[in-house]
Coordinates of N, CA and C in Angstrom, one line a residue:
X10 N 8.5 -8.3 -21.4 CA 9.4 -7.9 -22.5 C 9.1 -8.8 -23.7
X11 N 8.9 -8.2 -24.8 CA 8.7 -9.0 -26.0 C 9.7 -8.7 -27.0
X12 N 10.5 -9.7 -27.4 CA 11.6 -9.5 -28.4 C 12.5 -8.3 -28.2
X13 N 13.1 -8.2 -27.0 CA 14.0 -7.0 -26.8 C 15.2 -7.1 -27.6
X14 N 15.8 -5.9 -27.8 CA 17.0 -5.7 -28.6 C 18.1 -5.3 -27.6
X15 N 19.2 -4.9 -28.2 CA 20.4 -4.5 -27.3 C 20.9 -5.7 -26.5
X16 N 21.5 -5.4 -25.4 CA 22.1 -6.5 -24.6 C 21.0 -7.5 -24.0
X17 N 19.8 -7.1 -24.0 CA 18.7 -8.0 -23.5 C 18.3 -9.0 -24.6
X18 N 18.8 -8.8 -25.8 CA 18.2 -9.5 -26.9 C 18.1 -11.0 -26.7
X19 N 17.2 -11.5 -27.1 CA 16.1 -12.3 -27.2 C 15.7 -13.0 -25.9
X20 N 15.6 -12.3 -24.9 CA 15.2 -12.8 -23.6 C 13.7 -12.7 -23.5
X21 N 13.0 -13.6 -24.0 CA 11.5 -13.5 -24.1 C 10.8 -14.7 -23.6
X22 N 11.4 -15.8 -23.4 CA 10.7 -17.0 -23.1 C 10.4 -17.4 -21.7
X23 N 11.4 -17.1 -20.8 CA 11.2 -17.4 -19.4 C 12.0 -16.4 -18.5
X24 N 11.3 -15.5 -17.9 CA 11.8 -14.6 -16.9 C 11.7 -15.3 -15.6
X25 N 12.7 -15.9 -15.1 CA 12.6 -16.8 -13.9 C 12.7 -16.1 -12.6
X26 N 13.2 -14.9 -12.6 CA 13.3 -14.1 -11.3 C 13.4 -12.6 -11.6
X27 N 12.8 -11.8 -10.7 CA 12.8 -10.4 -10.9 C 13.1 -9.7 -9.5
X28 N 13.9 -8.7 -9.6 CA 14.2 -7.9 -8.3 C 14.2 -6.4 -8.8
X29 N 14.3 -5.5 -7.8 CA 14.3 -4.1 -8.1 C 15.4 -3.4 -7.3
X30 N 16.1 -2.5 -8.1 CA 17.2 -1.7 -7.5 C 16.6 -0.6 -6.7
X31 N 17.4 0.1 -5.9 CA 17.0 1.2 -5.1 C 16.4 2.3 -6.0
X32 N 16.9 2.5 -7.2 CA 16.4 3.5 -8.1 C 15.1 3.0 -8.8
X33 N 14.7 1.8 -8.5 CA 13.5 1.2 -9.1 C 13.7 0.5 -10.4
X34 N 15.0 0.6 -11.0 CA 15.2 -0.2 -12.2 C 15.0 -1.6 -11.9
X35 N 14.7 -2.4 -12.9 CA 14.3 -3.8 -12.8 C 15.4 -4.7 -13.1
X36 N 15.8 -5.6 -12.2 CA 16.7 -6.6 -12.5 C 16.0 -7.9 -12.9
X37 N 16.4 -8.6 -13.9 CA 15.7 -9.7 -14.4 C 16.7 -10.9 -14.6
X38 N 16.1 -12.1 -14.5 CA 16.9 -13.3 -14.8 C 16.1 -14.0 -16.0
X39 N 16.8 -14.4 -17.0 CA 16.1 -15.1 -18.1 C 16.7 -16.5 -18.2
X40 N 15.9 -17.5 -18.2 CA 16.3 -18.9 -18.2 C 15.8 -19.6 -19.4
X41 N 16.6 -19.7 -20.4 CA 16.2 -20.5 -21.6 C 17.5 -20.8 -22.3
X42 N 17.6 -22.0 -22.8 CA 18.9 -22.4 -23.4 C 19.4 -21.4 -24.4
X43 N 20.6 -21.2 -24.4 CA 21.4 -20.3 -25.3 C 21.1 -18.8 -24.9
X44 N 20.2 -18.5 -24.1 CA 19.9 -17.1 -23.7 C 19.9 -16.9 -22.2
X45 N 20.6 -17.8 -21.5 CA 20.6 -17.6 -20.0 C 21.3 -16.3 -19.7
X46 N 20.7 -15.4 -19.0 CA 21.3 -14.1 -18.7 C 20.6 -13.5 -17.5
X47 N 21.3 -12.4 -17.0 CA 20.7 -11.5 -16.0 C 20.9 -10.1 -16.6
X48 N 19.9 -9.2 -16.3 CA 20.0 -7.9 -16.9 C 19.3 -6.8 -16.1
X49 N 19.4 -5.6 -16.6 CA 18.8 -4.4 -16.0 C 17.9 -3.8 -17.1
X50 N 16.7 -3.5 -16.7 CA 15.7 -2.8 -17.6 C 15.3 -1.5 -16.8
X51 N 15.2 -0.4 -17.5 CA 14.8 0.8 -16.9 C 13.5 0.7 -16.1
X52 N 13.3 1.5 -15.1 CA 12.1 1.4 -14.2 C 10.8 1.7 -14.9
X53 N 10.9 2.3 -16.1 CA 9.7 2.6 -16.9 C 9.3 1.4 -17.7
X54 N 10.1 0.4 -17.7 CA 9.7 -0.8 -18.5 C 10.5 -0.9 -19.8
X55 N 10.1 -1.8 -20.6 CA 10.8 -2.0 -21.9 C 9.9 -1.8 -23.0
X56 N 10.3 -0.8 -23.9 CA 9.6 -0.6 -25.2 C 10.5 -0.4 -26.3
X57 N 11.7 0.1 -26.1 CA 12.8 0.3 -27.1 C 14.1 -0.3 -26.6
X58 N 15.0 -0.5 -27.5 CA 16.2 -1.2 -27.2 C 17.0 -0.5 -26.1
X59 N 17.0 0.8 -26.1 CA 17.7 1.6 -25.1 C 17.2 1.5 -23.7
X60 N 16.0 0.8 -23.5 CA 15.4 0.6 -22.2 C 16.1 -0.6 -21.5
X61 N 16.9 -1.4 -22.3 CA 17.7 -2.4 -21.7 C 19.0 -1.8 -21.4
X62 N 19.3 -1.6 -20.1 CA 20.5 -0.9 -19.6 C 21.7 -1.8 -19.8
X63 N 21.6 -3.1 -19.4 CA 22.7 -4.0 -19.5 C 22.2 -5.4 -19.3
X64 N 22.9 -6.3 -19.8 CA 22.7 -7.8 -19.6 C 23.9 -8.5 -19.7
X65 N 24.1 -9.6 -19.0 CA 25.3 -10.5 -19.1 C 24.8 -11.9 -19.1
X66 N 25.6 -12.7 -19.8 CA 25.3 -14.2 -19.9 C 25.7 -14.8 -18.6
X67 N 25.1 -16.0 -18.4 CA 25.4 -16.8 -17.2 C 26.9 -17.2 -17.2
X68 N 27.5 -17.6 -16.1 CA 28.9 -17.9 -16.0 C 29.4 -19.0 -16.9
X69 N 28.5 -20.0 -17.1 CA 28.8 -21.1 -18.0 C 27.6 -21.4 -18.9
X70 N 27.7 -22.2 -19.8 CA 26.6 -22.5 -20.8 C 25.4 -23.2 -20.1
X71 N 25.6 -24.1 -19.2 CA 24.6 -24.9 -18.7 C 23.6 -24.4 -17.7
X72 N 24.0 -23.5 -16.8 CA 23.0 -23.2 -15.7 C 21.9 -22.2 -16.1
X73 N 20.8 -22.4 -15.5 CA 19.7 -21.5 -15.6 C 19.6 -20.7 -14.3
X74 N 19.5 -19.3 -14.5 CA 19.3 -18.5 -13.3 C 17.9 -18.8 -12.7
X75 N 17.8 -19.2 -11.4 CA 16.5 -19.6 -10.9 C 16.0 -18.7 -9.8
X76 N 16.9 -18.0 -9.1 CA 16.5 -17.1 -8.1 C 17.5 -15.9 -8.0
X77 N 17.0 -14.7 -7.5 CA 17.8 -13.6 -7.4 C 17.5 -12.9 -6.0
X78 N 18.5 -12.2 -5.5 CA 18.3 -11.4 -4.3 C 19.3 -10.2 -4.4
X79 N 18.7 -9.0 -4.3 CA 19.6 -7.8 -4.1 C 19.8 -7.6 -2.6
X80 N 20.9 -8.0 -2.1 CA 21.3 -8.0 -0.7 C 21.5 -6.6 -0.2
X81 N 21.3 -6.4 1.1 CA 21.5 -5.1 1.7 C 22.9 -4.6 1.6
X82 N 23.9 -5.5 1.3 CA 25.3 -5.1 1.1 C 25.5 -4.5 -0.3
X83 N 24.5 -4.5 -1.1 CA 24.6 -4.0 -2.5 C 24.9 -5.1 -3.5
X84 N 25.2 -6.3 -3.0 CA 25.5 -7.4 -3.9 C 24.2 -8.0 -4.5
X85 N 24.3 -8.4 -5.7 CA 23.2 -9.2 -6.3 C 23.6 -10.7 -6.3
X86 N 22.8 -11.5 -5.6 CA 23.0 -12.9 -5.5 C 22.1 -13.6 -6.5
X87 N 22.7 -14.5 -7.3 CA 21.9 -15.2 -8.3 C 22.2 -16.7 -8.1
X88 N 21.1 -17.5 -8.0 CA 21.2 -18.9 -7.9 C 21.1 -19.5 -9.3
X89 N 21.9 -20.5 -9.6 CA 21.8 -21.2 -10.8 C 21.6 -22.7 -10.6
X90 N 20.7 -23.3 -11.4 CA 20.4 -24.7 -11.3 C 20.2 -25.3 -12.7
X91 N 20.3 -26.6 -12.8 CA 20.1 -27.3 -14.1 C 19.8 -28.7 -13.8
X92 N 18.8 -29.3 -14.4 CA 18.5 -30.7 -14.2 C 19.3 -31.7 -15.0
X93 N 20.0 -31.2 -16.0 CA 20.7 -32.1 -16.9 C 22.2 -32.2 -16.5
X94 N 22.8 -31.0 -16.2 CA 24.2 -31.0 -15.7 C 24.1 -30.5 -14.2
X95 N 24.8 -31.2 -13.3 CA 24.6 -30.9 -11.9 C 25.2 -29.5 -11.6
X96 N 24.5 -28.5 -11.8 CA 24.9 -27.1 -11.4 C 24.0 -26.6 -10.4
X97 N 24.5 -26.3 -9.2 CA 23.7 -25.8 -8.1 C 24.5 -24.8 -7.3
X98 N 24.7 -23.6 -8.0 CA 25.6 -22.6 -7.5 C 24.9 -21.3 -7.2
X99 N 25.6 -20.5 -6.3 CA 25.2 -19.2 -6.1 C 26.4 -18.3 -6.4
X100 N 26.1 -17.2 -7.2 CA 27.1 -16.2 -7.6 C 26.7 -14.9 -7.0
X101 N 27.7 -14.0 -6.7 CA 27.4 -12.7 -6.3 C 27.9 -11.7 -7.4
X102 N 27.3 -10.6 -7.6 CA 27.6 -9.6 -8.7 C 27.6 -8.2 -8.1
X103 N 28.4 -7.4 -8.6 CA 28.3 -5.9 -8.3 C 27.3 -5.4 -9.3
X104 N 26.4 -4.4 -8.8 CA 25.4 -3.8 -9.6 C 25.6 -2.3 -9.5
X105 N 25.8 -1.6 -10.7 CA 25.9 -0.2 -10.7 C 24.6 0.3 -11.4
X106 N 24.6 1.6 -11.7 CA 23.5 2.2 -12.5 C 23.4 1.7 -13.9
X107 N 24.6 1.2 -14.4 CA 24.6 0.8 -15.8 C 25.1 -0.6 -16.1
X108 N 25.5 -1.3 -15.1 CA 26.1 -2.6 -15.4 C 26.0 -3.6 -14.2
X109 N 26.1 -4.9 -14.6 CA 26.2 -6.0 -13.7 C 27.6 -6.6 -14.0
X110 N 28.5 -6.6 -12.9 CA 29.8 -7.0 -13.2 C 30.4 -7.9 -12.1
X111 N 31.6 -8.4 -12.2 CA 32.4 -9.1 -11.2 C 31.6 -10.3 -10.6
X112 N 31.2 -11.2 -11.5 CA 30.5 -12.4 -11.0 C 31.5 -13.2 -10.2
X113 N 31.2 -13.6 -9.0 CA 32.1 -14.4 -8.1 C 31.3 -15.6 -7.7
X114 N 31.8 -16.8 -7.8 CA 31.2 -18.0 -7.4 C 31.3 -18.1 -5.9
X115 N 30.2 -17.9 -5.1 CA 30.3 -17.8 -3.7 C 29.9 -19.1 -3.0
X116 N 29.1 -20.0 -3.7 CA 28.7 -21.2 -3.0 C 28.3 -22.3 -4.0
X117 N 28.8 -23.5 -3.7 CA 28.4 -24.7 -4.5 C 28.6 -26.0 -3.7
X118 N 27.6 -26.5 -3.1 CA 27.7 -27.7 -2.4 C 26.3 -28.4 -2.5
X119 N 26.1 -29.2 -3.6 CA 24.8 -29.8 -3.8 C 24.4 -30.8 -2.7
X120 N 25.2 -31.1 -1.7 CA 24.8 -31.9 -0.6 C 24.1 -31.1 0.4
X121 N 24.2 -29.8 0.3 CA 23.5 -28.9 1.2 C 22.3 -28.2 0.5
X122 N 22.5 -27.7 -0.7 CA 21.4 -27.1 -1.5 C 21.5 -27.5 -2.9
X123 N 20.4 -27.9 -3.5 CA 20.3 -28.3 -4.9 C 19.0 -28.0 -5.5
X124 N 18.9 -27.5 -6.7 CA 17.7 -27.1 -7.2 C 17.2 -25.8 -6.5
X125 N 18.0 -24.8 -6.4 CA 17.7 -23.6 -5.6 C 16.6 -22.9 -6.3
X126 N 15.5 -22.6 -5.5 CA 14.3 -22.0 -6.1 C 14.0 -20.6 -5.5
X127 N 14.6 -20.2 -4.4 CA 14.3 -18.9 -3.8 C 15.4 -18.5 -2.9
X128 N 15.6 -17.2 -2.8 CA 16.5 -16.5 -1.9 C 15.8 -15.4 -1.3
X129 N 16.1 -15.2 0.0 CA 15.7 -13.9 0.7 C 16.7 -13.6 1.8
X130 N 16.6 -12.4 2.3 CA 17.6 -11.9 3.3 C 16.8 -11.7 4.6
X131 N 17.5 -12.0 5.7 CA 17.0 -11.8 7.0 C 17.4 -10.4 7.4
X132 N 16.8 -9.8 8.5 CA 17.1 -8.5 9.0 C 18.6 -8.3 9.3
X133 N 19.3 -9.4 9.7 CA 20.7 -9.3 10.1 C 21.6 -9.5 8.9
X134 N 21.1 -9.7 7.7 CA 22.0 -9.9 6.5 C 22.2 -11.3 6.1
X135 N 21.8 -12.3 7.0 CA 22.0 -13.7 6.6 C 20.9 -14.0 5.5
X136 N 21.3 -15.0 4.8 CA 20.5 -15.4 3.6 C 19.8 -16.7 3.7
X137 N 18.5 -16.8 3.4 CA 17.8 -18.0 3.4 C 17.8 -18.5 1.9
X138 N 18.0 -19.8 1.8 CA 18.1 -20.5 0.4 C 17.1 -21.7 0.4
X139 N 16.2 -21.6 -0.5 CA 15.2 -22.8 -0.6 C 15.8 -23.7 -1.6
X140 N 15.8 -25.0 -1.3 CA 16.3 -26.1 -2.1 C 15.1 -27.0 -2.4
X141 N 14.8 -27.2 -3.7 CA 13.7 -28.0 -4.1 C 14.1 -29.4 -4.7
X142 N 15.3 -29.7 -4.6 CA 15.7 -31.1 -5.1 C 14.9 -32.1 -4.4
X143 N 14.4 -33.1 -5.0 CA 13.4 -34.1 -4.4 C 13.9 -34.7 -3.1
X144 N 15.2 -34.8 -2.9 CA 15.7 -35.4 -1.7 C 15.9 -34.4 -0.6
X145 N 15.6 -33.1 -0.9 CA 15.9 -32.1 0.1 C 14.6 -31.3 0.6
X146 N 14.0 -30.5 -0.3 CA 12.9 -29.6 0.1 C 13.2 -29.0 1.5
X147 N 14.3 -28.3 1.5 CA 14.7 -27.6 2.8 C 14.8 -26.1 2.5
X148 N 15.0 -25.4 3.6 CA 15.4 -24.0 3.6 C 16.7 -23.9 4.5
X149 N 17.8 -23.5 3.9 CA 19.0 -23.4 4.6 C 19.4 -21.9 4.9
X150 N 20.0 -21.7 6.1 CA 20.4 -20.4 6.5 C 21.9 -20.2 6.2
X151 N 22.3 -19.1 5.6 CA 23.7 -18.9 5.3 C 24.2 -17.6 5.9
X152 N 25.4 -17.6 6.4 CA 26.1 -16.3 6.7 C 26.8 -15.8 5.5
X153 N 26.7 -14.4 5.3 CA 27.4 -13.8 4.2 C 28.6 -13.1 4.8
X154 N 29.8 -13.4 4.3 CA 31.0 -12.7 4.7 C 31.3 -11.6 3.7
X155 N 31.0 -10.4 4.1 CA 31.2 -9.3 3.2 C 32.6 -9.0 2.8
X156 N 33.6 -9.2 3.7 CA 35.0 -9.0 3.4 C 35.5 -10.0 2.4
X157 N 35.2 -11.3 2.6 CA 35.6 -12.4 1.7 C 34.7 -12.6 0.6
X158 N 33.5 -12.0 0.6 CA 32.4 -12.2 -0.4 C 32.2 -13.7 -0.5
X159 N 31.7 -14.3 0.6 CA 31.5 -15.7 0.6 C 30.2 -16.1 1.4
X160 N 29.6 -17.2 1.1 CA 28.5 -17.7 1.8 C 28.9 -19.0 2.5
X161 N 28.4 -19.2 3.8 CA 28.7 -20.4 4.6 C 27.4 -20.8 5.3
X162 N 27.0 -22.0 5.1 CA 25.8 -22.5 5.9 C 26.0 -22.5 7.4
X163 N 25.0 -22.2 8.1 CA 25.1 -22.1 9.6 C 25.3 -23.5 10.2
X164 N 25.0 -24.6 9.5 CA 25.2 -25.9 10.0 C 24.0 -26.8 10.1
X165 N 22.8 -26.2 10.4 CA 21.6 -27.0 10.5 C 20.5 -26.3 9.6
X166 N 19.6 -27.1 9.2 CA 18.6 -26.6 8.3 C 17.7 -25.6 9.0
X167 N 17.3 -24.5 8.4 CA 16.4 -23.5 8.9 C 15.0 -24.1 8.9
X168 N 14.6 -24.8 7.9 CA 13.4 -25.6 7.8 C 13.8 -27.0 7.3
X169 N 13.5 -28.0 8.1 CA 13.9 -29.3 7.9 C 13.2 -30.0 6.7
X170 N 13.7 -31.0 6.0 CA 13.1 -31.6 4.9 C 11.7 -32.2 5.2
X171 N 11.5 -32.7 6.4 CA 10.3 -33.3 6.7 C 9.1 -32.3 6.8
X172 N 9.5 -31.0 7.0 CA 8.5 -30.0 7.1 C 7.8 -29.6 5.8
X173 N 8.6 -29.6 4.7 CA 8.2 -29.1 3.4 C 7.9 -30.4 2.6
X174 N 6.6 -30.6 2.3 CA 6.3 -31.7 1.5 C 6.2 -31.4 0.0
X175 N 6.1 -30.1 -0.3 CA 6.1 -29.6 -1.7 C 7.2 -28.6 -1.9
X176 N 7.5 -28.4 -3.2 CA 8.6 -27.5 -3.5 C 8.3 -26.0 -3.1
X177 N 9.3 -25.3 -2.6 CA 9.1 -23.9 -2.2 C 9.5 -23.1 -3.4
X178 N 8.5 -22.2 -3.8 CA 8.8 -21.4 -5.0 C 9.1 -19.9 -4.6
X179 N 8.9 -19.5 -3.4 CA 9.3 -18.2 -3.0 C 9.4 -18.1 -1.5
X180 N 10.2 -17.1 -1.0 CA 10.4 -16.9 0.4 C 10.1 -15.4 0.7
X181 N 9.5 -15.1 1.8 CA 9.3 -13.8 2.3 C 9.4 -13.7 3.8
X182 N 10.2 -12.7 4.2 CA 10.3 -12.5 5.7 C 9.4 -11.4 6.1
X183 N 8.5 -11.7 7.0 CA 7.5 -10.7 7.4 C 7.8 -10.3 8.9
X184 N 7.4 -9.1 9.3 CA 7.6 -8.7 10.7 C 6.5 -9.3 11.5

């Protein structure tokens, strides 16, 4: 996207995460000061302002959206991090054909995950979260409570810090 208009306006400097809805519309995260947002662009891409279906700002001024996951439950999970202000949170959102709404803070414990860089879902609906904070470099496994819309770590690292010597930038579950 180059200099989009409408609700996507001026999200051009850093698209930090991309996902795709079932109808193939594109979900994007944009991480740049004063324009931190997540949004929806039509599956055909962006060329005119009406191709930006919807976009919303991050929950507070400081966090950058760093990872996204469209969960099998239909919830969009967005991880937020920031090196200046200690923000290491995960929010869930409802996603419809035309909007991203109902942002709910579902997890924030920087002693477990900090500097979240990737999210992916297991076949059973549990979520893997990569943490790239220098003291961590772990992958943690979380249970998702659909009724309470909450995340809870299973208690032990899925991948221990001693295993990952470099930062994890993406996660993929393969059969």
